[in-house]
PDB file of C-alpha atoms and ligand atoms in Angstrom:
ATOM      1  CA  MET G   1      54.505 -92.616 -41.520  1.00 47.00           C
ATOM      2  CA  SER G   2      52.603 -95.045 -43.775  1.00 51.00           C
ATOM      3  CA  SER G   3      54.233 -95.927 -47.096  1.00 52.00           C
ATOM      4  CA  ALA G   4      51.322 -94.328 -48.997  1.00 51.00           C
ATOM      5  CA  VAL G   5      51.888 -91.019 -47.190  1.00 51.00           C
ATOM      6  CA  MET G   6      55.655 -91.292 -47.783  1.00 52.00           C
ATOM      7  CA  ASP G   7      55.141 -91.966 -51.495  1.00 58.00           C
ATOM      8  CA  LYS G   8      52.971 -88.866 -51.784  1.00 57.00           C
ATOM      9  CA  ALA G   9      55.512 -86.704 -49.929  1.00 55.00           C
ATOM     10  CA  GLU G  10      58.368 -88.023 -52.113  1.00 61.00           C
ATOM     11  CA  ALA G  11      56.372 -87.456 -55.291  1.00 55.00           C
ATOM     12  CA  GLU G  12      55.638 -83.861 -54.252  1.00 53.00           C
ATOM     13  CA  ALA G  13      59.291 -83.243 -53.419  1.00 53.00           C
ATOM     14  CA  LYS G  14      60.324 -84.486 -56.891  1.00 55.00           C
ATOM     15  CA  GLN G  15      57.826 -82.284 -58.705  1.00 54.00           C
ATOM     16  CA  PRO G  16      59.106 -79.061 -60.239  1.00 52.00           C
ATOM     17  CA  ALA G  17      58.172 -76.024 -58.157  1.00 64.00           C
ATOM     18  CA  SER G  18      55.432 -75.074 -60.620  1.00 72.00           C
ATOM     19  CA  HIS G  19      53.920 -72.556 -58.246  1.00 91.00           C
ATOM     20  CA  LEU G  20      56.988 -70.337 -58.568  1.00 97.00           C
ATOM     21  CA  ILE G  21      57.026 -67.414 -60.943  1.00 97.00           C
ATOM     22  CA  THR G  22      59.832 -65.254 -62.236  1.00 97.00           C
ATOM     23  CA  ALA G  23      59.369 -61.711 -61.007  1.00 98.00           C
ATOM     24  CA  THR G  24      61.529 -58.634 -61.406  1.00 98.00           C
ATOM     25  CA  PHE G  25      62.042 -56.379 -58.420  1.00 98.00           C
ATOM     26  CA  ARG G  26      63.224 -52.925 -59.457  1.00 98.00           C
ATOM     27  CA  ILE G  27      64.757 -51.414 -56.341  1.00 98.00           C
ATOM     28  CA  ARG G  28      65.933 -47.835 -55.950  1.00 98.00           C
ATOM     29  CA  ARG G  29      69.425 -48.149 -54.487  1.00 98.00           C
ATOM     30  CA  PHE G  30      71.380 -45.428 -52.751  1.00 98.00           C
ATOM     31  CA  ASN G  31      74.775 -45.607 -51.141  1.00 98.00           C
ATOM     32  CA  PRO G  32      76.222 -42.175 -50.257  1.00 97.00           C
ATOM     33  CA  GLU G  33      79.704 -43.708 -50.011  1.00 96.00           C
ATOM     34  CA  VAL G  34      79.556 -44.664 -53.687  1.00 95.00           C
ATOM     35  CA  SER G  35      77.434 -42.030 -55.399  1.00 96.00           C
ATOM     36  CA  GLU G  36      75.416 -38.937 -54.568  1.00 95.00           C
ATOM     37  CA  GLU G  37      72.674 -40.163 -56.896  1.00 97.00           C
ATOM     38  CA  ALA G  38      70.212 -42.970 -56.301  1.00 98.00           C
ATOM     39  CA  SER G  39      69.672 -45.432 -59.163  1.00 98.00           C
ATOM     40  CA  TRP G  40      67.395 -48.351 -60.012  1.00 98.00           C
ATOM     41  CA  GLU G  41      68.651 -51.916 -59.941  1.00 98.00           C
ATOM     42  CA  ASP G  42      66.742 -54.975 -61.160  1.00 98.00           C
ATOM     43  CA  PHE G  43      66.723 -58.349 -59.402  1.00 98.00           C
ATOM     44  CA  GLN G  44      65.046 -61.389 -60.942  1.00 98.00           C
ATOM     45  CA  LEU G  45      63.674 -63.916 -58.499  1.00 98.00           C
ATOM     46  CA  GLU G  46      62.008 -67.303 -58.703  1.00 97.00           C
ATOM     47  CA  ILE G  47      59.384 -66.805 -56.055  1.00 97.00           C
ATOM     48  CA  ASP G  48      55.964 -67.954 -54.902  1.00 97.00           C
ATOM     49  CA  PRO G  49      53.507 -65.142 -55.721  1.00 97.00           C
ATOM     50  CA  LYS G  50      51.805 -65.829 -52.410  1.00 97.00           C
ATOM     51  CA  GLU G  51      54.940 -64.596 -50.650  1.00 98.00           C
ATOM     52  CA  ARG G  52      55.209 -60.993 -49.504  1.00 98.00           C
ATOM     53  CA  VAL G  53      57.463 -58.214 -50.767  1.00 98.00           C
ATOM     54  CA  LEU G  54      59.407 -58.538 -47.505  1.00 98.00           C
ATOM     55  CA  ASP G  55      60.168 -62.188 -48.392  1.00 98.00           C
ATOM     56  CA  ALA G  56      61.485 -61.046 -51.778  1.00 98.00           C
ATOM     57  CA  LEU G  57      63.731 -58.460 -50.102  1.00 98.00           C
ATOM     58  CA  HIS G  58      65.037 -61.161 -47.749  1.00 98.00           C
ATOM     59  CA  GLN G  59      65.713 -63.450 -50.689  1.00 98.00           C
ATOM     60  CA  ILE G  60      67.693 -60.707 -52.432  1.00 98.00           C
ATOM     61  CA  LYS G  61      69.628 -59.816 -49.302  1.00 98.00           C
ATOM     62  CA  TRP G  62      70.373 -63.368 -48.209  1.00 98.00           C
ATOM     63  CA  GLU G  63      71.031 -64.939 -51.613  1.00 98.00           C
ATOM     64  CA  ILE G  64      72.070 -62.219 -54.071  1.00 98.00           C
ATOM     65  CA  ASP G  65      73.270 -58.963 -52.552  1.00 98.00           C
ATOM     66  CA  GLY G  66      73.932 -58.691 -48.829  1.00 98.00           C
ATOM     67  CA  THR G  67      74.389 -54.922 -49.075  1.00 98.00           C
ATOM     68  CA  LEU G  68      70.696 -54.301 -49.733  1.00 98.00           C
ATOM     69  CA  THR G  69      69.561 -52.216 -46.768  1.00 98.00           C
ATOM     70  CA  PHE G  70      66.040 -51.967 -45.353  1.00 98.00           C
ATOM     71  CA  ARG G  71      64.307 -51.924 -41.988  1.00 98.00           C
ATOM     72  CA  ARG G  72      61.998 -54.587 -40.655  1.00 98.00           C
ATOM     73  CA  SER G  73      61.363 -56.157 -37.303  1.00 98.00           C
ATOM     74  CA  CYS G  74      58.130 -58.024 -36.553  1.00 98.00           C
ATOM     75  CA  ALA G  75      57.356 -59.121 -40.149  1.00 97.00           C
ATOM     76  CA  HIS G  76      53.655 -59.187 -39.224  1.00 97.00           C
ATOM     77  CA  GLY G  77      52.291 -55.650 -39.564  1.00 97.00           C
ATOM     78  CA  ILE G  78      52.785 -54.676 -35.934  1.00 97.00           C
ATOM     79  CA  CYS G  79      56.046 -52.738 -35.532  1.00 98.00           C
ATOM     80  CA  GLY G  80      55.611 -50.310 -38.439  1.00 98.00           C
ATOM     81  CA  SER G  81      59.264 -50.401 -39.483  1.00 98.00           C
ATOM     82  CA  ASP G  82      58.980 -51.548 -43.114  1.00 98.00           C
ATOM     83  CA  ALA G  83      56.832 -48.891 -44.762  1.00 98.00           C
ATOM     84  CA  MET G  84      58.115 -48.336 -48.289  1.00 98.00           C
ATOM     85  CA  ARG G  85      56.889 -47.183 -51.658  1.00 98.00           C
ATOM     86  CA  ILE G  86      55.868 -50.270 -53.619  1.00 98.00           C
ATOM     87  CA  ASN G  87      54.630 -49.746 -57.174  1.00 98.00           C
ATOM     88  CA  GLY G  88      54.344 -46.048 -56.363  1.00 97.00           C
ATOM     89  CA  ARG G  89      52.211 -46.468 -53.249  1.00 97.00           C
ATOM     90  CA  ASN G  90      53.146 -46.493 -49.592  1.00 98.00           C
ATOM     91  CA  ARG G  91      52.636 -49.935 -48.044  1.00 98.00           C
ATOM     92  CA  LEU G  92      54.151 -52.268 -45.476  1.00 98.00           C
ATOM     93  CA  ALA G  93      56.423 -54.765 -47.237  1.00 98.00           C
ATOM     94  CA  CYS G  94      55.385 -57.466 -44.766  1.00 98.00           C
ATOM     95  CA  LYS G  95      51.689 -57.028 -45.569  1.00 98.00           C
ATOM     96  CA  THR G  96      51.934 -56.810 -49.351  1.00 98.00           C
ATOM     97  CA  LEU G  97      51.543 -60.014 -51.343  1.00 98.00           C
ATOM     98  CA  ILE G  98      53.441 -60.275 -54.622  1.00 98.00           C
ATOM     99  CA  LYS G  99      50.401 -61.706 -56.410  1.00 97.00           C
ATOM    100  CA  ASP G 100      48.518 -58.465 -55.700  1.00 97.00           C
ATOM    101  CA  LEU G 101      51.110 -56.345 -57.515  1.00 97.00           C
ATOM    102  CA  ASN G 102      50.765 -57.435 -61.128  1.00 94.00           C
ATOM    103  CA  PRO G 103      54.070 -59.375 -61.019  1.00 94.00           C
ATOM    104  CA  ASP G 104      54.161 -59.718 -64.858  1.00 96.00           C
ATOM    105  CA  GLN G 105      55.594 -56.214 -64.762  1.00 97.00           C
ATOM    106  CA  PRO G 106      58.655 -55.112 -62.748  1.00 98.00           C
ATOM    107  CA  ILE G 107      57.671 -54.381 -59.155  1.00 98.00           C
ATOM    108  CA  THR G 108      59.206 -51.095 -58.042  1.00 98.00           C
ATOM    109  CA  VAL G 109      60.393 -50.685 -54.463  1.00 98.00           C
ATOM    110  CA  GLU G 110      61.770 -47.426 -53.094  1.00 98.00           C
ATOM    111  CA  ALA G 111      62.086 -45.560 -49.826  1.00 98.00           C
ATOM    112  CA  ILE G 112      59.213 -43.450 -48.494  1.00 98.00           C
ATOM    113  CA  LYS G 113      59.324 -39.810 -49.571  1.00 98.00           C
ATOM    114  CA  GLY G 114      59.821 -36.543 -47.682  1.00 97.00           C
ATOM    115  CA  LEU G 115      62.462 -37.794 -45.215  1.00 97.00           C
ATOM    116  CA  THR G 116      66.209 -37.752 -45.838  1.00 97.00           C
ATOM    117  CA  LEU G 117      67.395 -40.886 -47.609  1.00 98.00           C
ATOM    118  CA  LEU G 118      70.222 -42.609 -45.728  1.00 98.00           C
ATOM    119  CA  LYS G 119      70.767 -45.844 -47.660  1.00 98.00           C
ATOM    120  CA  ASP G 120      68.667 -47.890 -50.104  1.00 98.00           C
ATOM    121  CA  LEU G 121      65.224 -48.168 -48.450  1.00 98.00           C
ATOM    122  CA  VAL G 122      66.182 -46.536 -45.153  1.00 98.00           C
ATOM    123  CA  VAL G 123      65.309 -42.908 -44.369  1.00 98.00           C
ATOM    124  CA  ASP G 124      66.063 -40.716 -41.348  1.00 98.00           C
ATOM    125  CA  MET G 125      62.928 -41.068 -39.192  1.00 98.00           C
ATOM    126  CA  GLU G 126      64.027 -38.517 -36.577  1.00 97.00           C
ATOM    127  CA  PRO G 127      61.924 -35.537 -37.847  1.00 97.00           C
ATOM    128  CA  PHE G 128      58.904 -37.856 -37.954  1.00 98.00           C
ATOM    129  CA  PHE G 129      59.408 -38.977 -34.348  1.00 98.00           C
ATOM    130  CA  GLN G 130      60.173 -35.413 -33.217  1.00 97.00           C
ATOM    131  CA  ALA G 131      56.734 -34.290 -34.458  1.00 97.00           C
ATOM    132  CA  TYR G 132      55.240 -37.273 -32.598  1.00 98.00           C
ATOM    133  CA  ARG G 133      57.022 -36.299 -29.366  1.00 98.00           C
ATOM    134  CA  ASP G 134      55.940 -32.659 -29.790  1.00 97.00           C
ATOM    135  CA  VAL G 135      52.223 -33.481 -29.460  1.00 97.00           C
ATOM    136  CA  MET G 136      52.769 -35.110 -26.019  1.00 97.00           C
ATOM    137  CA  PRO G 137      51.610 -38.642 -26.899  1.00 97.00           C
ATOM    138  CA  PHE G 138      50.911 -39.734 -23.325  1.00 96.00           C
ATOM    139  CA  LEU G 139      48.099 -39.429 -20.803  1.00 95.00           C
ATOM    140  CA  VAL G 140      48.307 -36.242 -18.702  1.00 94.00           C
ATOM    141  CA  THR G 141      46.447 -36.125 -15.373  1.00 90.00           C
ATOM    142  CA  SER G 142      47.016 -34.004 -12.300  1.00 84.00           C
ATOM    143  CA  GLY G 143      46.631 -34.571  -8.565  1.00 75.00           C
ATOM    144  CA  ASN G 144      44.348 -36.912  -6.649  1.00 71.00           C
ATOM    145  CA  GLU G 145      45.991 -40.151  -7.673  1.00 79.00           C
ATOM    146  CA  PRO G 146      43.133 -42.637  -7.858  1.00 80.00           C
ATOM    147  CA  THR G 147      43.149 -45.744  -5.691  1.00 85.00           C
ATOM    148  CA  ARG G 148      41.846 -47.789  -8.607  1.00 86.00           C
ATOM    149  CA  GLU G 149      41.936 -47.574 -12.396  1.00 86.00           C
ATOM    150  CA  ARG G 150      40.442 -44.520 -14.112  1.00 87.00           C
ATOM    151  CA  LEU G 151      37.084 -45.614 -15.451  1.00 89.00           C
ATOM    152  CA  GLN G 152      35.699 -44.584 -18.811  1.00 93.00           C
ATOM    153  CA  SER G 153      32.360 -45.292 -20.483  1.00 96.00           C
ATOM    154  CA  ALA G 154      32.254 -47.379 -23.658  1.00 97.00           C
ATOM    155  CA  GLU G 155      30.981 -44.285 -25.522  1.00 97.00           C
ATOM    156  CA  ASP G 156      33.910 -42.168 -24.333  1.00 97.00           C
ATOM    157  CA  ARG G 157      36.372 -44.921 -25.281  1.00 97.00           C
ATOM    158  CA  GLU G 158      34.819 -45.160 -28.726  1.00 97.00           C
ATOM    159  CA  ARG G 159      35.649 -41.496 -29.519  1.00 97.00           C
ATOM    160  CA  PHE G 160      39.337 -42.243 -29.991  1.00 98.00           C
ATOM    161  CA  ASP G 161      39.253 -45.971 -30.715  1.00 98.00           C
ATOM    162  CA  ASP G 162      40.337 -45.586 -34.346  1.00 98.00           C
ATOM    163  CA  THR G 163      43.435 -43.533 -33.571  1.00 98.00           C
ATOM    164  CA  THR G 164      44.700 -46.032 -30.959  1.00 98.00           C
ATOM    165  CA  LYS G 165      45.535 -48.376 -33.864  1.00 98.00           C
ATOM    166  CA  CYS G 166      48.488 -46.330 -35.127  1.00 98.00           C
ATOM    167  CA  ILE G 167      51.792 -48.237 -35.395  1.00 98.00           C
ATOM    168  CA  LEU G 168      53.879 -45.155 -36.321  1.00 98.00           C
ATOM    169  CA  CYS G 169      54.898 -46.527 -39.699  1.00 98.00           C
ATOM    170  CA  ALA G 170      54.956 -43.058 -41.361  1.00 98.00           C
ATOM    171  CA  ALA G 171      53.119 -44.303 -44.460  1.00 98.00           C
ATOM    172  CA  CYS G 172      50.628 -41.451 -44.013  1.00 98.00           C
ATOM    173  CA  THR G 173      53.017 -38.566 -43.351  1.00 98.00           C
ATOM    174  CA  SER G 174      55.380 -39.617 -46.137  1.00 98.00           C
ATOM    175  CA  SER G 175      52.523 -39.766 -48.649  1.00 98.00           C
ATOM    176  CA  CYS G 176      51.304 -36.229 -47.893  1.00 98.00           C
ATOM    177  CA  PRO G 177      52.252 -33.631 -50.546  1.00 97.00           C
ATOM    178  CA  VAL G 178      52.180 -30.866 -47.912  1.00 97.00           C
ATOM    179  CA  PHE G 179      54.842 -32.759 -45.943  1.00 97.00           C
ATOM    180  CA  TRP G 180      56.886 -33.364 -49.105  1.00 96.00           C
ATOM    181  CA  ASN G 181      56.880 -29.629 -49.696  1.00 92.00           C
ATOM    182  CA  ASP G 182      59.151 -28.607 -46.807  1.00 86.00           C
ATOM    183  CA  GLY G 183      58.945 -31.307 -44.114  1.00 84.00           C
ATOM    184  CA  GLN G 184      57.897 -28.671 -41.552  1.00 92.00           C
ATOM    185  CA  TYR G 185      54.240 -29.719 -41.351  1.00 96.00           C
ATOM    186  CA  PHE G 186      53.582 -31.824 -38.235  1.00 97.00           C
ATOM    187  CA  GLY G 187      52.093 -34.420 -40.555  1.00 98.00           C
ATOM    188  CA  PRO G 188      49.091 -36.718 -40.239  1.00 98.00           C
ATOM    189  CA  ALA G 189      50.722 -39.296 -37.939  1.00 98.00           C
ATOM    190  CA  ALA G 190      51.485 -36.710 -35.248  1.00 98.00           C
ATOM    191  CA  ILE G 191      47.929 -35.358 -35.497  1.00 98.00           C
ATOM    192  CA  VAL G 192      46.473 -38.874 -35.266  1.00 98.00           C
ATOM    193  CA  ASN G 193      48.434 -39.438 -32.067  1.00 98.00           C
ATOM    194  CA  ALA G 194      47.375 -36.064 -30.663  1.00 98.00           C
ATOM    195  CA  HIS G 195      43.765 -37.000 -31.498  1.00 98.00           C
ATOM    196  CA  ARG G 196      44.149 -40.224 -29.527  1.00 98.00           C
ATOM    197  CA  PHE G 197      44.714 -38.180 -26.317  1.00 98.00           C
ATOM    198  CA  ILE G 198      42.713 -34.995 -27.044  1.00 98.00           C
ATOM    199  CA  PHE G 199      39.512 -37.038 -27.200  1.00 98.00           C
ATOM    200  CA  ASP G 200      40.354 -39.249 -24.210  1.00 97.00           C
ATOM    201  CA  SER G 201      37.984 -38.252 -21.371  1.00 95.00           C
ATOM    202  CA  ARG G 202      40.656 -39.081 -18.764  1.00 94.00           C
ATOM    203  CA  ASP G 203      43.244 -36.713 -20.201  1.00 95.00           C
ATOM    204  CA  GLU G 204      43.701 -33.101 -19.040  1.00 94.00           C
ATOM    205  CA  ALA G 205      46.087 -31.672 -21.641  1.00 96.00           C
ATOM    206  CA  GLY G 206      43.732 -31.427 -24.626  1.00 96.00           C
ATOM    207  CA  GLU G 207      43.905 -27.596 -24.718  1.00 96.00           C
ATOM    208  CA  GLN G 208      47.693 -27.718 -24.654  1.00 96.00           C
ATOM    209  CA  ARG G 209      47.845 -30.187 -27.538  1.00 97.00           C
ATOM    210  CA  LEU G 210      45.352 -28.125 -29.528  1.00 97.00           C
ATOM    211  CA  GLU G 211      47.534 -25.042 -29.079  1.00 97.00           C
ATOM    212  CA  ILE G 212      50.565 -26.992 -30.274  1.00 97.00           C
ATOM    213  CA  LEU G 213      48.632 -27.965 -33.417  1.00 97.00           C
ATOM    214  CA  ASN G 214      47.331 -24.405 -33.897  1.00 97.00           C
ATOM    215  CA  ASP G 215      50.878 -23.575 -35.013  1.00 93.00           C
ATOM    216  CA  LYS G 216      51.609 -22.405 -38.574  1.00 93.00           C
ATOM    217  CA  ASP G 217      52.913 -25.925 -39.259  1.00 94.00           C
ATOM    218  CA  GLY G 218      49.989 -27.593 -37.500  1.00 96.00           C
ATOM    219  CA  VAL G 219      46.584 -28.885 -38.602  1.00 97.00           C
ATOM    220  CA  TRP G 220      45.671 -25.908 -40.754  1.00 97.00           C
ATOM    221  CA  ARG G 221      48.274 -26.936 -43.310  1.00 97.00           C
ATOM    222  CA  CYS G 222      46.244 -30.036 -44.131  1.00 97.00           C
ATOM    223  CA  ARG G 223      44.554 -29.569 -47.504  1.00 97.00           C
ATOM    224  CA  THR G 224      42.324 -32.650 -47.196  1.00 97.00           C
ATOM    225  CA  VAL G 225      44.237 -34.498 -49.900  1.00 97.00           C
ATOM    226  CA  PHE G 226      43.344 -37.931 -48.396  1.00 98.00           C
ATOM    227  CA  ASN G 227      46.631 -39.614 -49.459  1.00 98.00           C
ATOM    228  CA  CYS G 228      47.223 -40.325 -45.774  1.00 98.00           C
ATOM    229  CA  THR G 229      43.941 -42.198 -45.343  1.00 98.00           C
ATOM    230  CA  GLU G 230      44.594 -44.254 -48.471  1.00 97.00           C
ATOM    231  CA  ALA G 231      48.118 -45.118 -47.324  1.00 98.00           C
ATOM    232  CA  CYS G 232      47.359 -46.174 -43.749  1.00 98.00           C
ATOM    233  CA  PRO G 233      47.948 -49.944 -43.422  1.00 98.00           C
ATOM    234  CA  ARG G 234      45.846 -49.977 -40.247  1.00 98.00           C
ATOM    235  CA  GLY G 235      42.802 -48.565 -42.008  1.00 98.00           C
ATOM    236  CA  ILE G 236      42.664 -45.519 -39.731  1.00 98.00           C
ATOM    237  CA  GLU G 237      40.447 -42.713 -41.018  1.00 98.00           C
ATOM    238  CA  VAL G 238      43.339 -40.286 -40.825  1.00 98.00           C
ATOM    239  CA  THR G 239      41.738 -37.343 -42.652  1.00 98.00           C
ATOM    240  CA  LYS G 240      38.600 -37.668 -40.511  1.00 98.00           C
ATOM    241  CA  ALA G 241      40.738 -37.532 -37.349  1.00 98.00           C
ATOM    242  CA  ILE G 242      42.463 -34.382 -38.652  1.00 98.00           C
ATOM    243  CA  GLN G 243      39.071 -32.812 -39.378  1.00 98.00           C
ATOM    244  CA  GLU G 244      37.931 -33.611 -35.825  1.00 98.00           C
ATOM    245  CA  VAL G 245      40.999 -31.891 -34.404  1.00 98.00           C
ATOM    246  CA  LYS G 246      40.350 -28.835 -36.608  1.00 98.00           C
ATOM    247  CA  ARG G 247      36.741 -28.734 -35.416  1.00 97.00           C
ATOM    248  CA  ALA G 248      37.853 -29.021 -31.782  1.00 97.00           C
ATOM    249  CA  LEU G 249      40.187 -26.061 -32.334  1.00 96.00           C
ATOM    250  CA  ILE G 250      37.296 -23.947 -33.606  1.00 94.00           C
ATOM    251  CA  THR G 251      34.657 -25.006 -31.073  1.00 92.00           C
ATOM    252  CA  ARG G 252      37.021 -25.776 -28.178  1.00 81.00           C
ATOM    253  CA  ARG G 253      34.745 -28.706 -27.466  1.00 76.00           C
ATOM    254  CA  PHE G 254      36.282 -32.138 -27.313  1.00 80.00           C
TER     255      PHE G 254
HETATM  256 FE1  SF4 T 301      51.060 -45.564 -40.101  1.00 73.51          FE
HETATM  257 FE2  SF4 T 301      48.394 -45.188 -40.160  1.00 73.51          FE
HETATM  258 FE3  SF4 T 301      49.799 -44.481 -37.991  1.00 73.51          FE
HETATM  259 FE4  SF4 T 301      50.035 -43.093 -40.212  1.00 73.51          FE
HETATM  260  S1  SF4 T 301      48.189 -43.299 -38.986  1.00 73.51           S
HETATM  261  S2  SF4 T 301      51.713 -43.748 -38.924  1.00 73.51           S
HETATM  262  S3  SF4 T 301      49.860 -44.684 -41.769  1.00 73.51           S
HETATM  263  S4  SF4 T 301      49.530 -46.564 -38.807  1.00 73.51           S
HETATM  264 FE1  F3S T 302      48.071 -34.478 -46.257  1.00 73.51          FE
HETATM  265 FE2  F3S T 302      46.283 -36.220 -45.480  1.00 73.51          FE
HETATM  266 FE3  F3S T 302      45.834 -33.637 -45.174  1.00 73.51          FE
HETATM  267  S1  F3S T 302      47.494 -36.327 -47.326  1.00 73.51           S
HETATM  268  S2  F3S T 302      46.894 -32.733 -46.868  1.00 73.51           S
HETATM  269  S3  F3S T 302      47.419 -34.810 -44.184  1.00 73.51           S
HETATM  270  S4  F3S T 302      44.348 -35.193 -45.736  1.00 73.51           S
HETATM  271 FE1  FES T 303      56.881 -54.917 -38.599  1.00 73.51          FE
HETATM  272 FE2  FES T 303      56.318 -54.912 -41.231  1.00 73.51          FE
HETATM  273  S1  FES T 303      58.104 -55.641 -40.246  1.00 73.51           S
HETATM  274  S2  FES T 303      55.236 -53.956 -39.632  1.00 73.51           S
END
């Protein structure tokens, strides 16, 4: 390295970290072994506002309080495991920049709603995944195994392109007031994943899936509130997909 480059690097290293800000993260904590009630706890961090909420949670867990409990895996918006309620809105912690959250005010972080709280930011996802399993989220075909791949036109593929993007994060279902009500509603995520196969020209179980969603806790419980569409970190038009499933149930054309 030339001495000029070294001087610059040394000078930068000596400079105060002026890009850091002090931000307060107000996290809703819950530990059933300590208390039956959840309560808010504040953590003050020196942090780069260009970092993500997930980085702040890591900083808290690794440097301040190792008991802080949350889920995450990929850290890049793919696995869907870190949906949480940030400043009152469902988002992925790994896709939410601190600078976009008005960090002059405390940033609130809490678990998603409508599912049983287990600890801190972790909820029981089993009812969510049960609804997903119930709509048969896999391709169903019968007989005459093809000797080559099943072909599909670009137009037919386009019909369910949007709903293939789901990462099962539950941001939609846990933002739906109908789901909050009793947790019995299948919820938008299950319907999105049913849509993905109902409108697939290669699939043969569309009628069966429609009947499953014709249930009293199926699509008709949707009141077109649109929270789900606003919450989806993948930009899926969730409410539109639900409407298409409702229409298919009425017309039996899909
Ligand atoms: Fe998450 Fe969107 Fe899939 Fe709902 S539809 S589970 S918000 S990715
Ligand atoms: Fe709920 Fe979305 Fe319908 S928020 S009511 S599933 S449009
Ligand atoms: Fe995988 Fe955020 S950690 S989506």
